[in-house]
Short mmCIF file of C-alpha atoms in Angstrom, two decimals:
data_model
loop_
_atom_site.label_atom_id
_atom_site.label_comp_id
_atom_site.label_asym_id
_atom_site.label_seq_id
_atom_site.Cartn_x
_atom_site.Cartn_y
_atom_site.Cartn_z
CA MET A 1 -4.73 -26.66 -12.46
CA VAL A 2 -1.35 -25.08 -11.46
CA GLN A 3 -0.53 -26.24 -8.04
CA PRO A 4 1.77 -24.02 -5.95
CA ASP A 5 4.73 -26.54 -5.74
CA GLN A 6 5.31 -25.85 -9.62
CA ALA A 7 7.92 -23.99 -11.11
CA ILE A 8 5.81 -21.58 -13.37
CA ARG A 9 7.22 -18.83 -15.59
CA ILE A 10 5.38 -15.51 -14.57
CA GLY A 11 6.16 -12.84 -17.32
CA ILE A 12 5.95 -8.93 -15.86
CA VAL A 13 6.94 -5.83 -17.47
CA VAL A 14 7.26 -2.19 -16.01
CA GLY A 15 8.24 0.93 -18.00
CA GLU A 16 8.20 3.71 -14.41
CA ALA A 17 9.85 3.64 -11.61
CA SER A 18 6.67 3.21 -10.02
CA GLY A 19 5.42 0.21 -12.37
CA ASP A 20 9.23 -1.60 -10.44
CA ILE A 21 7.58 -0.55 -7.08
CA LEU A 22 4.33 -2.56 -7.70
CA GLY A 23 6.17 -5.19 -9.47
CA ALA A 24 8.90 -5.73 -6.30
CA GLY A 25 5.64 -5.95 -3.97
CA LEU A 26 3.92 -8.10 -6.43
CA MET A 27 6.52 -10.69 -7.15
CA ARG A 28 7.07 -11.04 -2.79
CA ALA A 29 3.36 -12.03 -2.23
CA LEU A 30 3.21 -14.15 -5.35
CA ARG A 31 6.20 -15.96 -4.20
CA ASN A 32 3.97 -16.87 -0.46
CA ILE A 33 1.94 -18.60 -3.43
CA PHE A 34 3.79 -20.20 -6.35
CA PRO A 35 7.72 -20.43 -3.97
CA SER A 36 9.00 -22.03 -7.24
CA ALA A 37 7.90 -19.06 -9.68
CA ILE A 38 9.97 -17.82 -11.94
CA PHE A 39 9.86 -13.97 -12.94
CA GLU A 40 10.86 -12.40 -15.95
CA GLY A 41 10.56 -9.66 -18.77
CA VAL A 42 11.13 -5.98 -18.02
CA GLY A 43 11.80 -4.99 -14.28
CA GLY A 44 13.40 -2.38 -12.83
CA PRO A 45 16.60 -2.62 -9.52
CA ARG A 46 13.60 -3.24 -6.59
CA MET A 47 12.30 -6.52 -8.97
CA ILE A 48 15.99 -7.51 -9.96
CA ALA A 49 16.91 -7.65 -6.45
CA GLU A 50 14.10 -9.58 -5.74
CA GLY A 51 15.54 -12.33 -7.83
CA PHE A 52 13.46 -11.06 -11.55
CA HIS A 53 15.41 -11.92 -15.15
CA SER A 54 15.03 -8.71 -17.06
CA LEU A 55 15.51 -9.19 -20.73
CA PHE A 56 16.20 -5.32 -21.46
CA SER A 57 16.98 -2.44 -19.34
CA GLN A 58 13.78 -1.23 -17.81
CA ASP A 59 15.14 2.52 -18.87
CA ARG A 60 14.88 2.09 -22.41
CA LEU A 61 10.98 1.93 -21.61
CA ALA A 62 11.00 5.06 -19.67
CA VAL A 63 9.92 7.71 -21.88
CA MET A 64 7.59 10.46 -22.02
CA GLY A 65 5.69 13.50 -23.01
CA LEU A 66 5.08 12.95 -27.03
CA VAL A 67 8.05 13.64 -28.97
CA GLU A 68 10.74 11.44 -27.22
CA PRO A 69 8.37 8.16 -27.64
CA LEU A 70 8.16 9.00 -31.32
CA ALA A 71 11.96 9.77 -31.81
CA ARG A 72 12.34 6.14 -29.88
CA LEU A 73 9.39 4.21 -31.49
CA PRO A 74 11.60 1.84 -34.05
CA GLU A 75 13.36 0.91 -30.62
CA LEU A 76 10.87 0.68 -28.86
CA LEU A 77 8.39 -1.60 -31.58
CA SER A 78 11.36 -3.82 -31.86
CA MET A 79 11.68 -4.43 -27.97
CA ARG A 80 7.84 -5.28 -28.16
CA ARG A 81 8.39 -7.61 -31.20
CA GLN A 82 11.41 -9.27 -29.20
CA LEU A 83 9.12 -9.74 -25.74
CA ARG A 84 6.23 -11.01 -28.11
CA ARG A 85 8.40 -13.70 -29.81
CA HIS A 86 10.42 -14.56 -26.52
CA PHE A 87 6.96 -15.12 -24.20
CA LEU A 88 5.34 -16.92 -27.48
CA GLN A 89 8.28 -19.43 -27.26
CA HIS A 90 8.62 -19.61 -23.18
CA LYS A 91 5.02 -19.41 -22.36
CA PRO A 92 3.98 -17.80 -18.76
CA ALA A 93 1.67 -18.92 -17.07
CA VAL A 94 -0.08 -15.67 -17.01
CA PHE A 95 1.64 -12.47 -18.24
CA ILE A 96 1.06 -9.14 -16.27
CA GLY A 97 1.83 -5.51 -17.88
CA ILE A 98 2.49 -2.79 -15.14
CA ASP A 99 1.00 0.30 -16.05
CA SER A 100 2.82 1.70 -19.66
CA PRO A 101 -0.54 1.46 -21.51
CA ASP A 102 0.95 2.43 -24.79
CA PHE A 103 3.74 -0.19 -24.84
CA ASN A 104 1.33 -3.34 -22.74
CA LEU A 105 -1.71 -3.51 -24.10
CA ASP A 106 -0.54 -4.45 -27.84
CA LEU A 107 1.95 -6.53 -25.97
CA GLU A 108 -1.05 -7.97 -24.28
CA LEU A 109 -3.04 -8.28 -26.81
CA SER A 110 -0.68 -10.14 -28.93
CA LEU A 111 0.38 -12.53 -26.30
CA ARG A 112 -3.64 -12.87 -25.55
CA GLN A 113 -4.36 -14.18 -29.19
CA GLY A 114 -1.27 -16.86 -28.65
CA GLY A 115 -3.42 -18.16 -25.38
CA ILE A 116 -1.64 -16.87 -22.98
CA LYS A 117 -3.65 -15.49 -19.83
CA THR A 118 -2.99 -11.73 -19.49
CA VAL A 119 -3.54 -9.08 -16.88
CA HIS A 120 -3.19 -5.43 -16.88
CA TYR A 121 -1.90 -3.37 -13.46
CA VAL A 122 -2.63 -0.25 -12.65
CA SER A 123 -6.13 1.36 -15.13
CA PRO A 124 -5.07 3.91 -17.77
CA SER A 125 -7.23 6.82 -16.98
CA VAL A 126 -10.00 5.67 -19.78
CA TRP A 127 -12.70 6.32 -17.36
CA ALA A 128 -11.26 10.28 -17.61
CA TRP A 129 -10.44 10.58 -21.52
CA ARG A 130 -10.01 8.46 -24.55
CA GLN A 131 -12.94 6.08 -23.66
CA GLY A 132 -12.77 3.93 -26.80
CA ARG A 133 -9.76 2.56 -25.68
CA ILE A 134 -12.49 0.16 -23.67
CA LYS A 135 -13.04 -2.06 -26.43
CA LYS A 136 -9.04 -2.69 -27.14
CA ILE A 137 -8.70 -3.85 -23.14
CA ALA A 138 -11.36 -6.04 -23.47
CA LYS A 139 -9.84 -7.65 -25.84
CA ALA A 140 -6.40 -7.42 -24.54
CA VAL A 141 -6.70 -8.47 -21.07
CA ASP A 142 -8.33 -11.46 -18.96
CA LEU A 143 -8.44 -9.07 -16.11
CA MET A 144 -7.62 -5.66 -15.14
CA LEU A 145 -6.36 -4.96 -11.62
CA THR A 146 -7.40 -1.60 -10.26
CA LEU A 147 -5.63 0.49 -7.63
CA LEU A 148 -8.37 3.07 -7.21
CA PRO A 149 -12.64 2.28 -6.32
CA PHE A 150 -14.15 3.81 -9.09
CA GLU A 151 -11.64 2.64 -11.54
CA ALA A 152 -13.41 -0.89 -10.58
CA ALA A 153 -16.69 0.43 -10.96
CA PHE A 154 -16.34 1.59 -14.52
CA TYR A 155 -14.82 -1.38 -16.14
CA GLN A 156 -17.71 -3.56 -14.15
CA GLU A 157 -20.54 -1.31 -16.24
CA LYS A 158 -18.43 -2.16 -19.19
CA GLY A 159 -17.79 -5.67 -18.97
CA VAL A 160 -14.62 -6.18 -18.21
CA PRO A 161 -13.30 -8.75 -15.72
CA VAL A 162 -11.66 -6.35 -12.83
CA VAL A 163 -10.50 -6.27 -9.21
CA TYR A 164 -10.28 -3.12 -7.56
CA VAL A 165 -6.82 -4.18 -4.94
CA GLY A 166 -6.25 -0.84 -3.00
CA HIS A 167 -3.25 1.76 -3.40
CA PRO A 168 0.24 0.62 -2.46
CA LEU A 169 0.75 4.15 -0.74
CA ALA A 170 -2.29 3.94 1.48
CA ASP A 171 -0.76 0.40 2.68
CA GLU A 172 2.98 2.18 3.06
CA ILE A 173 1.69 5.72 4.55
CA PRO A 174 0.46 5.86 8.53
CA LEU A 175 -3.45 6.57 9.60
CA GLN A 176 -1.98 9.00 11.50
CA SER A 177 1.02 11.46 10.76
CA ASP A 178 3.55 12.76 13.13
CA ALA A 179 4.08 16.75 11.46
CA GLU A 180 6.09 17.19 14.81
CA ALA A 181 8.63 14.24 13.98
CA ALA A 182 8.61 15.25 10.00
CA VAL A 183 9.69 18.32 11.32
CA LYS A 184 12.75 17.05 13.41
CA ARG A 185 13.70 14.94 10.60
CA LEU A 186 13.88 18.02 8.02
CA ASP A 187 16.09 19.77 10.78
CA LEU A 188 14.60 23.20 10.23
CA ALA A 189 13.13 23.79 13.18
CA HIS A 190 15.02 26.99 13.66
CA LEU A 191 13.41 28.61 10.18
CA ILE A 192 9.90 27.41 11.02
CA SER A 193 9.56 27.39 14.82
CA GLY A 194 5.95 28.92 15.94
CA LYS A 195 5.01 29.42 12.65
CA LYS A 196 1.99 27.85 10.21
CA ILE A 197 3.59 25.75 7.37
CA ILE A 198 2.80 25.94 3.59
CA ALA A 199 4.58 23.43 1.05
CA LEU A 200 4.34 24.47 -2.24
CA MET A 201 4.91 22.04 -4.90
CA PRO A 202 5.07 23.30 -8.01
CA GLY A 203 5.19 19.96 -10.10
CA SER A 204 7.87 17.69 -11.16
CA ARG A 205 8.46 18.36 -14.66
CA ARG A 206 10.31 21.30 -16.05
CA GLY A 207 6.93 22.89 -17.79
CA GLU A 208 5.00 22.56 -14.76
CA VAL A 209 7.58 24.55 -12.81
CA ALA A 210 7.76 26.93 -15.41
CA ARG A 211 4.08 27.81 -15.48
CA MET A 212 3.31 27.44 -12.04
CA GLY A 213 6.37 28.50 -10.00
CA PRO A 214 6.10 32.29 -11.43
CA VAL A 215 2.48 32.31 -9.31
CA PHE A 216 3.31 30.28 -6.67
CA TRP A 217 5.68 33.03 -5.86
CA GLU A 218 3.52 36.00 -6.55
CA MET A 219 0.56 33.81 -4.62
CA VAL A 220 3.48 34.23 -1.39
CA HIS A 221 3.89 38.02 -2.06
CA TYR A 222 0.02 38.30 -1.52
CA VAL A 223 -0.54 36.34 1.68
CA CYS A 224 2.88 37.52 3.87
CA GLN A 225 0.92 41.03 3.00
CA ARG A 226 -2.57 39.82 5.10
CA GLN A 227 -0.62 36.82 7.30
CA LYS A 228 3.09 37.18 9.04
CA ASP A 229 3.23 33.92 10.80
CA LEU A 230 4.04 31.82 7.79
CA VAL A 231 6.90 29.67 6.24
CA PHE A 232 6.89 28.34 2.77
CA LEU A 233 8.75 24.98 2.20
CA VAL A 234 9.42 24.07 -1.41
CA PRO A 235 10.59 20.66 -2.09
CA SER A 236 12.26 19.91 -5.25
CA ALA A 237 11.33 16.86 -7.17
CA ASN A 238 15.27 16.02 -8.44
CA ALA A 239 18.30 17.95 -9.24
CA ALA A 240 17.65 19.47 -12.53
CA ARG A 241 13.86 20.86 -11.12
CA HIS A 242 16.03 22.05 -7.89
CA GLU A 243 18.50 24.13 -10.30
CA GLN A 244 15.18 25.42 -11.74
CA LEU A 245 13.75 26.26 -8.64
CA GLN A 246 16.97 28.18 -7.71
CA GLU A 247 17.21 29.99 -10.36
CA GLN A 248 13.12 31.43 -10.34
CA LEU A 249 13.69 32.18 -6.46
CA GLN A 250 17.39 34.06 -7.10
CA GLY A 251 16.39 37.34 -5.37
CA LEU A 252 13.18 36.22 -3.80
CA THR A 253 14.01 34.07 -0.77
CA GLU A 254 15.55 37.25 0.79
CA LYS A 255 12.36 38.74 0.41
CA LEU A 256 10.09 36.24 0.93
CA PRO A 257 10.03 33.27 4.02
CA ILE A 258 10.36 31.10 0.93
CA HIS A 259 12.94 27.53 1.87
CA LEU A 260 13.92 25.29 -0.90
CA VAL A 261 14.38 22.14 0.16
CA GLU A 262 16.57 18.84 -1.87
CA GLY A 263 13.75 16.03 -2.32
CA ARG A 264 12.36 15.08 0.86
CA SER A 265 8.72 15.74 -0.62
CA HIS A 266 7.06 13.50 1.92
CA GLN A 267 8.54 14.71 5.04
CA VAL A 268 7.44 18.45 3.62
CA MET A 269 3.91 17.32 3.19
CA GLU A 270 3.95 15.79 6.55
CA ALA A 271 5.30 18.68 8.48
CA ALA A 272 3.04 21.20 6.45
CA ASP A 273 -0.35 22.50 7.80
CA VAL A 274 -1.38 22.83 3.93
CA VAL A 275 -0.12 21.82 0.66
CA VAL A 276 -0.51 24.25 -2.61
CA MET A 277 0.60 21.73 -5.72
CA ALA A 278 0.20 20.96 -9.31
CA SER A 279 -2.45 18.45 -9.92
CA GLY A 280 -0.91 15.23 -10.03
CA THR A 281 -0.67 11.64 -7.96
CA THR A 282 0.95 13.94 -5.19
CA THR A 283 -2.43 14.96 -4.48
CA LEU A 284 -2.71 11.34 -3.05
CA GLU A 285 -0.04 11.62 -0.99
CA ALA A 286 -1.17 14.87 1.19
CA MET A 287 -4.27 13.33 1.05
CA LEU A 288 -2.87 10.25 2.74
CA PHE A 289 -0.73 11.96 5.01
CA LYS A 290 -4.12 13.97 6.25
CA ARG A 291 -2.85 17.41 4.84
CA PRO A 292 -5.44 20.21 3.82
CA MET A 293 -4.69 21.09 0.00
CA ILE A 294 -4.97 23.36 -3.09
CA ILE A 295 -5.13 21.99 -6.39
CA THR A 296 -3.99 24.14 -9.15
CA TYR A 297 -2.54 23.63 -12.69
CA LYS A 298 -1.89 25.25 -15.68
CA LEU A 299 -1.53 23.84 -19.68
CA ALA A 300 -0.33 26.13 -22.34
CA ALA A 301 -2.99 27.14 -24.01
CA LEU A 302 -3.80 24.57 -27.26
CA SER A 303 -3.34 21.55 -24.97
CA TYR A 304 -5.85 22.92 -22.48
CA TRP A 305 -8.39 23.89 -24.90
CA LEU A 306 -7.86 20.49 -26.51
CA LEU A 307 -7.65 18.47 -23.42
CA SER A 308 -10.85 20.43 -22.02
CA ARG A 309 -12.80 18.97 -24.99
CA LEU A 310 -11.88 15.42 -24.44
CA ILE A 311 -11.78 14.87 -20.72
CA LYS A 312 -15.12 13.19 -19.38
CA VAL A 313 -14.78 13.78 -15.60
CA LYS A 314 -15.96 16.84 -13.56
CA TYR A 315 -12.82 17.29 -11.29
CA ILE A 316 -9.48 16.46 -11.85
CA GLY A 317 -7.92 15.48 -8.06
CA LEU A 318 -7.79 12.21 -6.70
CA PRO A 319 -9.02 13.53 -3.70
CA ASN A 320 -12.17 14.92 -5.11
CA LEU A 321 -12.54 11.90 -7.73
CA LEU A 322 -12.52 9.42 -4.70
CA ALA A 323 -15.38 11.22 -2.69
CA GLY A 324 -17.59 11.73 -5.68
CA LYS A 325 -17.91 15.83 -4.72
CA SER A 326 -15.27 18.66 -4.35
CA VAL A 327 -14.08 18.06 -1.10
CA VAL A 328 -10.73 19.96 -1.71
CA PRO A 329 -9.87 23.30 -4.00
CA GLU A 330 -9.69 22.92 -7.78
CA LEU A 331 -7.87 26.00 -9.38
CA ILE A 332 -7.40 25.44 -13.37
CA GLN A 333 -5.51 27.03 -15.97
CA HIS A 334 -7.63 31.22 -15.98
CA GLN A 335 -8.61 30.04 -12.31
CA ALA A 336 -5.09 29.67 -11.09
CA THR A 337 -4.33 32.76 -9.78
CA PRO A 338 -2.21 34.47 -7.50
CA VAL A 339 -5.08 35.81 -5.50
CA ALA A 340 -7.17 33.01 -5.93
CA ILE A 341 -4.93 30.70 -4.54
CA GLY A 342 -3.57 33.12 -2.07
CA ASP A 343 -7.52 33.20 -0.43
CA ALA A 344 -7.82 29.62 -0.90
CA LEU A 345 -4.93 29.13 1.63
CA LEU A 346 -6.38 31.97 3.76
CA ASN A 347 -9.26 30.22 4.11
CA TYR A 348 -7.87 27.00 5.63
CA LEU A 349 -5.88 28.90 8.02
CA ASN A 350 -8.81 30.91 9.12
CA ASN A 351 -11.46 28.02 9.49
CA PRO A 352 -10.23 25.03 11.41
CA SER A 353 -13.38 23.57 11.68
CA THR A 354 -13.84 23.38 7.52
CA THR A 355 -9.85 21.60 7.96
CA LYS A 356 -11.48 19.39 10.92
CA LYS A 357 -14.34 18.35 8.83
CA LEU A 358 -12.10 17.75 5.66
CA LEU A 359 -9.56 15.14 7.39
CA GLN A 360 -12.03 12.93 8.56
CA THR A 361 -12.90 12.58 4.91
CA PHE A 362 -9.41 12.57 4.14
CA HIS A 363 -9.11 9.55 7.06
CA ASP A 364 -12.32 7.46 5.94
CA LEU A 365 -10.74 7.64 2.41
CA HIS A 366 -7.32 6.55 3.34
CA LEU A 367 -9.44 3.20 5.09
CA GLN A 368 -11.35 2.50 1.54
CA LEU A 369 -7.43 2.31 -0.15
CA ARG A 370 -5.84 0.63 2.41
CA GLN A 371 -6.46 -3.12 0.91
CA GLY A 372 -3.19 -4.77 1.62
CA ALA A 373 -2.88 -4.35 -2.00
CA ASP A 374 0.02 -6.52 -2.93
CA GLN A 375 -1.22 -9.30 -0.91
CA GLN A 376 -4.87 -8.86 -3.29
CA ALA A 377 -2.99 -8.58 -6.20
CA ALA A 378 -1.21 -11.90 -5.88
CA ALA A 379 -4.44 -13.55 -5.13
CA ALA A 380 -6.19 -12.64 -7.73
CA VAL A 381 -3.55 -13.32 -10.39
CA ALA A 382 -3.34 -16.70 -8.50
CA ARG A 383 -6.90 -17.40 -9.24
CA LEU A 384 -6.44 -16.25 -12.60
CA VAL A 385 -3.94 -18.77 -13.43
CA GLN A 386 -5.81 -21.57 -11.19
CA SER A 387 -8.62 -21.47 -13.07
#
């Protein structure tokens, strides 16, 4: 059995900034159990600040979309071969792949076949589509760590060892949010005093903003014809999206009460009375801030046709998936019209009793996710190492 004071080696590979955050938190929690642990593999700046030895730059793994991974395939395959060779020569007590399943699951499979215990942290959306991947996961990992409870239930049904650890965002975001303090931090009181604040979040990718932005601006025009005491804040996800949004909004901000905010999406959500957003992990953040929301999304026609035949779940928004029922509107593809989104927004504003009930549901779901994820994940890894 591994003793806590042993200088054990722990391998970790992350490919995204979100994984770097998870990895740094996990390292801190594991050091409380194994103070002399050595961490190496692929990590980002937060992990490196915690003493992680990164064999490659995390940026080399951070690829998205369909075309870029294909263009980078020779480099990615070479990196994976080198990592496999390194870890088989310098065997860690455990290897942890954090997210990036297309890269990590193959690496985990080869390392497990080489006698190394493996953990995958953050479940791929295997419960939603491409469920056949569960067979590969079962061969590749000794343990799956999930952020969401319904994910753990799926793995239990399939006989894959799993531990639900909770979501780090639920630990980070307070149970009670403070809208007034958020408004002050935004320094926009002169624009929004006495008005209802609507956060508009059309997405973080160029294609998302191209498809959803014009729908949102038409929706604002529709709603403002019916209610006057509103102001709309649009936080840009990054510099490229800020420039894109500026181009889309040129000439509109003089006619409509829309204000573009550079970054600060959390503050905008916390300050808002209602959030209208493209589907994604932002829906979880809005739920944790206890903000009524409308989830909406449009894909290119061919992509939607293909995905609609692959998806195995009834909902796409995390609040609805967590609740197991429809608690917030989802307006997808042909339903994502300015009028439909505007009517859903007005329904929130004109029915405060409905909103109050929704916020209690969000509070209950927040408590369910607030498990101390870093500590729970570290404890599960330690049990595997010491078994």
